[in-house]
GROMACS .gro file of C-alpha atoms in nm:
model
  413
    1MET     CA    1  12.408   7.978   5.512
    2ALA     CA    2  12.668   7.817   5.736
    3SER     CA    3  12.538   7.566   5.984
    4PRO     CA    4  12.611   7.673   6.346
    5LEU     CA    5  12.784   7.440   6.585
    6ASP     CA    6  12.522   7.225   6.751
    7VAL     CA    7  12.475   7.334   7.114
    8GLY     CA    8  12.405   6.976   7.218
    9THR     CA    9  12.747   6.873   7.086
   10VAL     CA   10  12.912   7.152   7.284
   11THR     CA   11  12.724   7.052   7.599
   12GLU     CA   12  12.829   6.690   7.571
   13ALA     CA   13  13.192   6.793   7.526
   14LEU     CA   14  13.177   7.000   7.843
   15LYS     CA   15  13.013   6.719   8.039
   16GLU     CA   16  13.292   6.482   7.938
   17HIS     CA   17  13.564   6.735   8.020
   18TYR     CA   18  13.429   6.838   8.360
   19LYS     CA   19  13.438   6.508   8.541
   20PRO     CA   20  13.345   6.540   8.912
   21LEU     CA   21  13.695   6.458   9.038
   22ARG     CA   22  13.851   6.731   8.825
   23VAL     CA   23  13.605   6.988   8.957
   24GLN     CA   24  13.672   6.885   9.318
   25ASN     CA   25  14.049   6.900   9.286
   26MET     CA   26  14.043   7.244   9.129
   27VAL     CA   27  13.784   7.389   9.367
   28TYR     CA   28  13.947   7.290   9.695
   29LYS     CA   29  14.299   7.403   9.607
   30ASP     CA   30  14.427   7.672   9.845
   31ASN     CA   31  14.099   7.696  10.039
   32PRO     CA   32  14.182   7.484  10.349
   33LEU     CA   33  13.877   7.555  10.568
   34PHE     CA   34  13.647   7.496  10.271
   35ALA     CA   35  13.826   7.170  10.193
   36MET     CA   36  13.845   7.041  10.550
   37MET     CA   37  13.502   7.129  10.686
   38PRO     CA   38  13.265   6.828  10.685
   39LYS     CA   39  12.999   6.850  10.416
   40TYR     CA   40  12.636   6.748  10.389
   41THR     CA   41  12.486   6.785  10.040
   42LYS     CA   42  12.124   6.683  10.104
   43PHE     CA   43  11.999   6.999  10.274
   44GLY     CA   44  11.647   6.988  10.131
   45GLY     CA   45  11.318   7.114  10.272
   46GLU     CA   46  11.253   7.464  10.404
   47ASN     CA   47  11.514   7.463  10.681
   48MET     CA   48  11.733   7.239  10.899
   49PRO     CA   49  11.678   7.226  11.279
   50ILE     CA   50  12.001   7.196  11.479
   51PRO     CA   51  11.919   7.115  11.842
   52LEU     CA   52  12.166   7.188  12.122
   53LEU     CA   53  12.149   7.079  12.486
   54TYR     CA   54  12.327   7.352  12.679
   55SER     CA   55  12.236   7.268  13.041
   56ASN     CA   56  12.145   6.952  13.232
   57PRO     CA   57  11.858   6.941  13.486
   58GLN     CA   58  11.966   7.091  13.820
   59ARG     CA   59  11.728   6.907  14.053
   60ARG     CA   60  11.994   6.810  14.301
   61SER     CA   61  12.095   6.897  14.656
   62ALA     CA   62  12.273   6.745  14.952
   63THR     CA   63  11.930   6.763  15.113
   64PHE     CA   64  11.675   6.518  14.969
   65ALA     CA   65  11.366   6.737  15.015
   66THR     CA   66  11.542   7.042  14.869
   67GLY     CA   67  11.657   6.856  14.558
   68GLN     CA   68  11.316   6.698  14.507
   69ALA     CA   69  11.145   7.035  14.530
   70GLU     CA   70  11.355   7.190  14.251
   71THR     CA   71  11.184   7.224  13.912
   72SER     CA   72  11.485   7.261  13.680
   73THR     CA   73  11.481   7.060  13.356
   74SER     CA   74  11.721   7.015  13.067
   75ALA     CA   75  11.777   7.338  12.873
   76LEU     CA   76  11.767   7.309  12.494
   77LYS     CA   77  11.779   7.548  12.203
   78GLN     CA   78  11.720   7.479  11.836
   79TYR     CA   79  11.891   7.671  11.561
   80VAL     CA   80  11.680   7.676  11.246
   81LEU     CA   81  11.935   7.684  10.965
   82THR     CA   82  11.825   7.837  10.636
   83ARG     CA   83  11.995   7.840  10.297
   84VAL     CA   84  12.149   8.131  10.110
   85LYS     CA   85  12.234   8.139   9.740
   86ASP     CA   86  12.535   8.250   9.540
   87TYR     CA   87  12.592   8.256   9.163
   88SER     CA   88  12.866   8.290   8.906
   89PHE     CA   89  12.851   8.307   8.527
   90ALA     CA   90  13.077   8.242   8.229
   91SER     CA   91  13.005   8.376   7.882
   92ILE     CA   92  13.161   8.242   7.561
   93THR     CA   93  13.100   8.423   7.232
   94GLY     CA   94  12.963   8.246   6.932
   95GLU     CA   95  13.257   8.363   6.724
   96SER     CA   96  13.504   8.199   6.964
   97ILE     CA   97  13.314   7.873   6.943
   98LYS     CA   98  13.293   7.886   6.562
   99ALA     CA   99  13.661   7.972   6.534
  100THR     CA  100  13.747   7.637   6.695
  101GLU     CA  101  13.470   7.432   6.533
  102ARG     CA  102  13.714   7.190   6.367
  103ASP     CA  103  13.941   7.161   6.669
  104SER     CA  104  13.744   7.043   6.973
  105ASP     CA  105  14.047   7.038   7.201
  106ALA     CA  106  14.119   7.406   7.138
  107PHE     CA  107  13.754   7.484   7.205
  108LEU     CA  108  13.772   7.301   7.534
  109ARG     CA  109  14.080   7.498   7.638
  110TYR     CA  110  13.897   7.825   7.573
  111ALA     CA  111  13.585   7.712   7.754
  112THR     CA  112  13.794   7.582   8.041
  113MET     CA  113  13.958   7.922   8.085
  114GLU     CA  114  13.622   8.097   8.123
  115ILE     CA  115  13.446   7.828   8.325
  116ASP     CA  116  13.744   7.771   8.554
  117GLY     CA  117  13.750   8.145   8.621
  118ALA     CA  118  13.379   8.156   8.706
  119LEU     CA  119  13.414   7.847   8.922
  120HIS     CA  120  13.714   7.991   9.104
  121SER     CA  121  13.533   8.321   9.171
  122LEU     CA  122  13.234   8.140   9.319
  123THR     CA  123  13.456   7.912   9.526
  124ARG     CA  124  13.651   8.205   9.668
  125SER     CA  125  13.323   8.381   9.748
  126LEU     CA  126  13.211   8.080   9.952
  127ALA     CA  127  13.553   8.018  10.110
  128ILE     CA  128  13.581   8.380  10.227
  129ALA     CA  129  13.223   8.387  10.354
  130MET     CA  130  13.285   8.074  10.562
  131TYR     CA  131  13.507   8.286  10.788
  132ARG     CA  132  13.274   8.583  10.816
  133ASP     CA  133  12.941   8.684  10.965
  134GLY     CA  134  12.704   8.670  10.667
  135SER     CA  135  12.698   9.046  10.612
  136GLY     CA  136  12.897   9.026  10.289
  137SER     CA  137  13.167   9.267  10.412
  138ILE     CA  138  13.511   9.175  10.272
  139GLY     CA  139  13.717   9.467  10.402
  140THR     CA  140  13.710   9.813  10.557
  141LEU     CA  141  13.866  10.146  10.463
  142GLY     CA  142  14.164  10.247  10.672
  143SER     CA  143  14.141  10.614  10.579
  144ASP     CA  144  13.911  10.867  10.420
  145PRO     CA  145  13.998  10.867  10.049
  146GLY     CA  146  13.886  11.227  10.018
  147THR     CA  147  13.658  11.386   9.762
  148GLY     CA  148  13.749  11.307   9.404
  149ALA     CA  149  14.003  11.033   9.488
  150ALA     CA  150  14.010  10.699   9.307
  151VAL     CA  151  14.240  10.506   9.543
  152LEU     CA  152  14.104  10.319   9.847
  153THR     CA  153  14.334  10.203  10.127
  154LEU     CA  154  14.224   9.901  10.330
  155SER     CA  155  14.246   9.912  10.709
  156ASN     CA  156  14.433   9.583  10.694
  157ALA     CA  157  14.642   9.506  10.387
  158GLU     CA  158  14.594   9.130  10.435
  159ASP     CA  159  14.230   9.171  10.325
  160ILE     CA  160  14.355   9.254   9.975
  161THR     CA  161  14.322   8.885   9.882
  162ASN     CA  162  13.943   8.932   9.881
  163PHE     CA  163  13.953   9.175   9.588
  164GLU     CA  164  14.005   9.132   9.213
  165VAL     CA  165  14.040   9.364   8.914
  166GLY     CA  166  13.703   9.406   8.744
  167MET     CA  167  13.507   9.351   9.067
  168SER     CA  168  13.217   9.592   9.122
  169LEU     CA  169  13.199   9.730   9.477
  170ASN     CA  170  12.941   9.886   9.708
  171VAL     CA  171  13.018  10.063  10.036
  172ALA     CA  172  12.827  10.112  10.362
  173SER     CA  173  12.907  10.275  10.694
  174SER     CA  174  12.859   9.944  10.879
  175ALA     CA  175  12.860   9.573  10.797
  176THR     CA  176  12.480   9.556  10.791
  177GLY     CA  177  12.399   9.918  10.708
  178ALA     CA  178  12.238  10.059  10.396
  179ILE     CA  179  12.456  10.100  10.088
  180ARG     CA  180  12.575  10.457  10.046
  181GLY     CA  181  12.378  10.627   9.773
  182ASN     CA  182  12.695  10.806   9.665
  183PHE     CA  183  13.002  10.584   9.668
  184THR     CA  184  13.152  10.730   9.353
  185THR     CA  185  13.093  11.036   9.138
  186SER     CA  186  12.879  10.821   8.912
  187GLY     CA  187  12.660  10.649   9.172
  188ASN     CA  188  12.666  10.380   9.439
  189THR     CA  189  12.898  10.137   9.256
  190GLY     CA  190  13.270  10.145   9.185
  191VAL     CA  191  13.466   9.908   8.961
  192ILE     CA  192  13.823   9.806   9.046
  193SER     CA  193  14.071   9.894   8.772
  194ALA     CA  194  14.397   9.823   8.957
  195ILE     CA  195  14.521   9.665   9.281
  196ASP     CA  196  14.847   9.714   9.472
  197ARG     CA  197  14.859   9.399   9.682
  198GLY     CA  198  15.174   9.502   9.866
  199ALA     CA  199  15.033   9.836   9.977
  200GLY     CA  200  14.678   9.711  10.032
  201THR     CA  201  14.524   9.968   9.799
  202ILE     CA  202  14.249   9.953   9.536
  203THR     CA  203  14.205  10.190   9.243
  204LEU     CA  204  13.856  10.251   9.101
  205THR     CA  205  13.761  10.344   8.747
  206VAL     CA  206  13.591  10.661   8.879
  207ASN     CA  207  13.654  10.892   9.175
  208THR     CA  208  13.491  10.846   9.514
  209HIS     CA  209  13.222  11.073   9.652
  210ALA     CA  210  13.255  11.292   9.961
  211ASP     CA  211  13.023  11.059  10.157
  212VAL     CA  212  13.287  10.783  10.177
  213ALA     CA  213  13.470  10.774  10.512
  214SER     CA  214  13.732  10.585  10.709
  215GLY     CA  215  13.592  10.264  10.857
  216ASP     CA  216  13.337  10.211  10.579
  217HIS     CA  217  13.276   9.849  10.479
  218LEU     CA  218  13.331   9.722  10.126
  219PHE     CA  219  13.117   9.459   9.952
  220GLN     CA  220  13.114   9.296   9.613
  221LYS     CA  221  12.810   9.434   9.436
  222GLY     CA  222  12.494   9.243   9.525
  223ASP     CA  223  12.634   9.085   9.845
  224ALA     CA  224  12.556   9.355  10.101
  225GLN     CA  225  12.279   9.303  10.354
  226ASN     CA  226  12.193   9.667  10.276
  227GLY     CA  227  12.003   9.743  10.596
  228GLY     CA  228  11.790   9.430  10.567
  229SER     CA  229  11.729   9.179  10.844
  230SER     CA  230  11.854   8.874  10.655
  231ALA     CA  231  12.208   8.792  10.546
  232LEU     CA  232  12.257   8.717  10.177
  233LYS     CA  233  12.587   8.536  10.226
  234VAL     CA  234  12.685   8.222  10.416
  235THR     CA  235  12.704   8.280  10.793
  236GLY     CA  236  13.050   8.154  10.883
  237LEU     CA  237  13.279   8.138  11.185
  238GLU     CA  238  13.239   8.505  11.275
  239GLY     CA  239  12.862   8.463  11.293
  240TRP     CA  240  12.865   8.150  11.506
  241CYS     CA  241  13.149   8.271  11.729
  242PRO     CA  242  13.149   8.654  11.715
  243ALA     CA  243  13.422   8.885  11.844
  244SER     CA  244  13.191   9.013  12.120
  245ALA     CA  245  12.947   8.812  12.331
  246PRO     CA  246  12.624   8.788  12.131
  247GLY     CA  247  12.323   8.993  12.233
  248SER     CA  248  11.958   8.896  12.251
  249GLY     CA  249  11.893   8.926  11.878
  250ALA     CA  250  11.775   8.602  11.719
  251PHE     CA  251  12.051   8.400  11.552
  252PHE     CA  252  11.883   8.139  11.333
  253GLY     CA  253  11.591   8.175  11.575
  254VAL     CA  254  11.798   8.148  11.897
  255ASP     CA  255  11.852   8.409  12.169
  256ARG     CA  256  12.207   8.320  12.275
  257THR     CA  257  12.218   8.529  12.594
  258ALA     CA  258  12.110   8.232  12.810
  259ASP     CA  259  12.467   8.102  12.778
  260VAL     CA  260  12.681   8.315  12.548
  261THR     CA  261  12.967   8.063  12.552
  262ARG     CA  262  12.783   7.738  12.484
  263LEU     CA  263  12.549   7.907  12.237
  264GLY     CA  264  12.787   8.167  12.093
  265GLY     CA  265  13.138   8.025  12.125
  266ASN     CA  266  13.448   8.123  12.323
  267ARG     CA  267  13.647   8.443  12.287
  268PHE     CA  268  14.008   8.478  12.397
  269ASP     CA  269  14.199   8.806  12.384
  270GLY     CA  270  14.556   8.716  12.301
  271SER     CA  271  14.646   9.053  12.152
  272ALA     CA  272  14.893   9.130  12.433
  273LEU     CA  273  15.058   8.786  12.426
  274PRO     CA  274  15.320   8.617  12.208
  275ILE     CA  275  15.141   8.429  11.934
  276GLU     CA  276  15.215   8.078  12.063
  277GLU     CA  277  15.089   8.174  12.410
  278ALA     CA  278  14.774   8.325  12.261
  279LEU     CA  279  14.700   8.002  12.074
  280ILE     CA  280  14.757   7.787  12.382
  281GLY     CA  281  14.536   8.022  12.582
  282GLY     CA  282  14.253   7.983  12.332
  283ALA     CA  283  14.296   7.605  12.322
  284SER     CA  284  14.292   7.588  12.703
  285LEU     CA  285  13.971   7.791  12.715
  286VAL     CA  286  13.806   7.548  12.474
  287ALA     CA  287  13.935   7.250  12.673
  288ARG     CA  288  13.792   7.397  12.994
  289GLU     CA  289  13.452   7.403  12.827
  290GLY     CA  290  13.479   7.039  12.723
  291GLY     CA  291  13.601   7.085  12.366
  292SER     CA  292  13.895   6.920  12.193
  293PRO     CA  293  14.031   7.158  11.928
  294THR     CA  294  14.185   6.977  11.633
  295HIS     CA  295  14.264   7.261  11.391
  296CYS     CA  296  14.348   7.629  11.409
  297PHE     CA  297  14.316   7.848  11.099
  298VAL     CA  298  14.516   8.169  11.059
  299ASP     CA  299  14.617   8.409  10.781
  300PHE     CA  300  14.960   8.370  10.619
  301ALA     CA  301  15.118   8.662  10.805
  302THR     CA  302  15.021   8.504  11.137
  303PHE     CA  303  15.149   8.163  11.023
  304SER     CA  304  15.483   8.320  10.930
  305ASN     CA  305  15.506   8.495  11.267
  306LEU     CA  306  15.438   8.167  11.445
  307GLU     CA  307  15.714   7.994  11.247
  308LYS     CA  308  15.959   8.265  11.350
  309ALA     CA  309  15.849   8.255  11.714
  310LEU     CA  310  15.888   7.878  11.741
  311GLY     CA  311  16.225   7.875  11.566
  312SER     CA  312  16.397   7.539  11.600
  313LYS     CA  313  16.101   7.405  11.798
  314VAL     CA  314  15.864   7.421  11.501
  315VAL     CA  315  15.710   7.086  11.402
  316TYR     CA  316  15.562   7.065  11.055
  317SER     CA  317  15.278   6.834  10.954
  318GLU     CA  318  15.016   6.787  10.683
  319ALA     CA  319  14.651   6.865  10.748
  320LYS     CA  320  14.433   6.636  10.537
  321ALA     CA  321  14.097   6.727  10.386
  322ARG     CA  322  13.808   6.493  10.461
  323ASP     CA  323  13.630   6.470  10.127
  324VAL     CA  324  13.919   6.467   9.880
  325ASP     CA  325  14.279   6.349   9.880
  326ILE     CA  326  14.435   6.690   9.940
  327GLY     CA  327  14.667   6.802  10.218
  328PHE     CA  328  14.781   7.140  10.345
  329SER     CA  329  15.104   7.243  10.515
  330ALA     CA  330  15.056   7.289  10.888
  331ILE     CA  331  15.244   7.342  11.213
  332SER     CA  332  15.169   7.098  11.493
  333LEU     CA  333  15.112   7.254  11.834
  334ARG     CA  334  15.061   7.053  12.149
  335GLY     CA  335  14.741   7.161  12.325
  336PRO     CA  336  14.572   7.055  12.649
  337ARG     CA  337  14.356   6.798  12.465
  338GLY     CA  338  14.608   6.677  12.206
  339THR     CA  339  14.784   6.797  11.894
  340ILE     CA  340  14.639   7.097  11.709
  341GLN     CA  341  14.724   7.158  11.344
  342ILE     CA  342  14.781   7.526  11.265
  343VAL     CA  343  14.680   7.582  10.901
  344PRO     CA  344  14.737   7.901  10.697
  345ASP     CA  345  14.444   8.014  10.482
  346GLN     CA  346  14.440   8.325  10.262
  347ASN     CA  347  14.067   8.362  10.332
  348CYS     CA  348  14.107   8.398  10.711
  349GLN     CA  349  14.062   8.741  10.868
  350PRO     CA  350  14.388   8.914  10.962
  351ASN     CA  351  14.496   8.901  11.328
  352VAL     CA  352  14.244   8.630  11.417
  353ALA     CA  353  14.303   8.261  11.491
  354TRP     CA  354  14.013   8.018  11.476
  355MET     CA  355  14.059   7.735  11.726
  356LEU     CA  356  13.812   7.472  11.604
  357GLN     CA  357  13.690   7.126  11.688
  358MET     CA  358  13.624   7.036  11.326
  359ASP     CA  359  13.365   6.763  11.384
  360THR     CA  360  13.127   7.025  11.529
  361TRP     CA  361  13.114   7.212  11.196
  362SER     CA  362  12.948   7.138  10.864
  363LEU     CA  363  12.883   7.300  10.529
  364ASN     CA  364  12.524   7.204  10.446
  365THR     CA  365  12.412   7.242  10.086
  366LEU     CA  366  12.137   7.141   9.849
  367GLY     CA  367  12.357   6.956   9.603
  368GLU     CA  368  12.728   7.018   9.554
  369ALA     CA  369  12.888   7.353   9.624
  370PRO     CA  370  12.958   7.488   9.376
  371MET     CA  371  12.775   7.311   9.095
  372PHE     CA  372  12.654   7.362   8.740
  373LEU     CA  373  12.296   7.490   8.732
  374ASP     CA  374  12.181   7.250   8.463
  375LEU     CA  375  11.855   7.090   8.574
  376ASP     CA  376  11.748   7.098   8.209
  377ASN     CA  377  12.069   6.910   8.118
  378ASN     CA  378  12.198   7.212   7.925
  379ARG     CA  379  12.525   7.342   8.063
  380MET     CA  380  12.547   7.604   7.790
  381LEU     CA  381  12.255   7.835   7.714
  382ARG     CA  382  12.211   8.071   7.422
  383GLU     CA  383  12.210   8.429   7.544
  384SER     CA  384  11.893   8.600   7.425
  385ASP     CA  385  12.050   8.940   7.356
  386ALA     CA  386  12.400   8.851   7.234
  387ASP     CA  387  12.592   8.619   7.005
  388ALA     CA  388  12.716   8.422   7.302
  389TYR     CA  389  12.655   8.122   7.524
  390GLU     CA  390  12.624   8.130   7.901
  391VAL     CA  391  12.728   7.882   8.169
  392ARG     CA  392  12.564   7.920   8.509
  393LEU     CA  393  12.715   7.807   8.839
  394GLY     CA  394  12.584   7.835   9.193
  395TYR     CA  395  12.511   7.675   9.528
  396TYR     CA  396  12.241   7.679   9.796
  397GLY     CA  397  12.339   7.623  10.158
  398ASN     CA  398  12.491   7.747  10.483
  399VAL     CA  399  12.743   7.671  10.756
  400ALA     CA  400  12.631   7.513  11.083
  401CYS     CA  401  12.791   7.440  11.420
  402ASN     CA  402  12.629   7.194  11.661
  403ALA     CA  403  12.853   7.290  11.956
  404PRO     CA  404  12.974   7.653  11.942
  405GLY     CA  405  13.117   7.624  12.294
  406TYR     CA  406  13.381   7.379  12.168
  407ASN     CA  407  13.536   7.649  11.948
  408CYS     CA  408  13.718   7.977  12.008
  409ARG     CA  409  13.793   8.304  11.831
  410VAL     CA  410  14.142   8.414  11.936
  411ALA     CA  411  14.226   8.784  11.888
  412LEU     CA  412  14.593   8.835  11.800
  413ALA     CA  413  14.823   9.136  11.802
   0.00000   0.00000   0.00000
């Protein structure tokens, strides 16, 4: 009987190949907000309190007795940040491993292909979620596909970057609503078989059900909040600085209606303005509130439109990431509090510009994000029901902002 390749030997080879610097360089490529947001990797315990002073004591008056009689004190709130989890898996068959038993370099190339793919999928999941509200929604339907159709058309074609062939999808009528029991003719899940990235359309392996309607939200299977009260995905920019002034519902334990700007960020409607004027308007609103925006993240279509609008006045620069030696192409724009770097990011929502003071943001995780889930020191595990070996990746964490009022969501045309 042939002796199988020792799993310990395989594990050691992978450990040597996946040095930390290599993982970092690959992960941060083409995910600017993910790369540039400050990171804290020691988010242990049950939660992380994030206190915010949003009003000073108002015991003052031109009249001594009146001021002394006032009872106002400092107003504070405390967000209680909690972690969410996300996972990705790579599977390598035993036959593939055995076929390269006498050529370790070839084996590593095969393993790298699978593990890089799993790592990239998890990274994109996190990078996209960092822009969104935690609901898991990654796009909406622009039209009713009709009964028995297999092609879905997105309401905004730029969201097509969030989808991949082979991805399993769920659908719901709202971002936080219950998953439709009948998404396709075969149940509540559809698998993507083809994508037309120019047209912004997705083709499923089976036809849709009559329940599906225009405006429905799409989710990768397992990500939807599904009518529950807790988000399963990272709560990103859209959660901390929503499109509409936040209501009284608790956001990480905080009712933000006491001051919807300082507790829930700024909103600037620039949809009727030229793009450069919209960005300056958003930056001025932040500056009025005491913030100093340093970066503005937009989708590539918006970045291209800005280049065209500025013409010969465009000034290019390089936006540098904090944690690794990586830079991203940017346009420098003079704002009321200094230069703002406009950075294109494929993960950014279409027709939205995020005017951010970057030192108010952080990605807080328990360990690296993403990382190998190998507390037992085994990066490759035998699969119990197949002739294959599994690699598990994941992260635990969330995004936090300690001064929402120093940031702005700018709506664009």
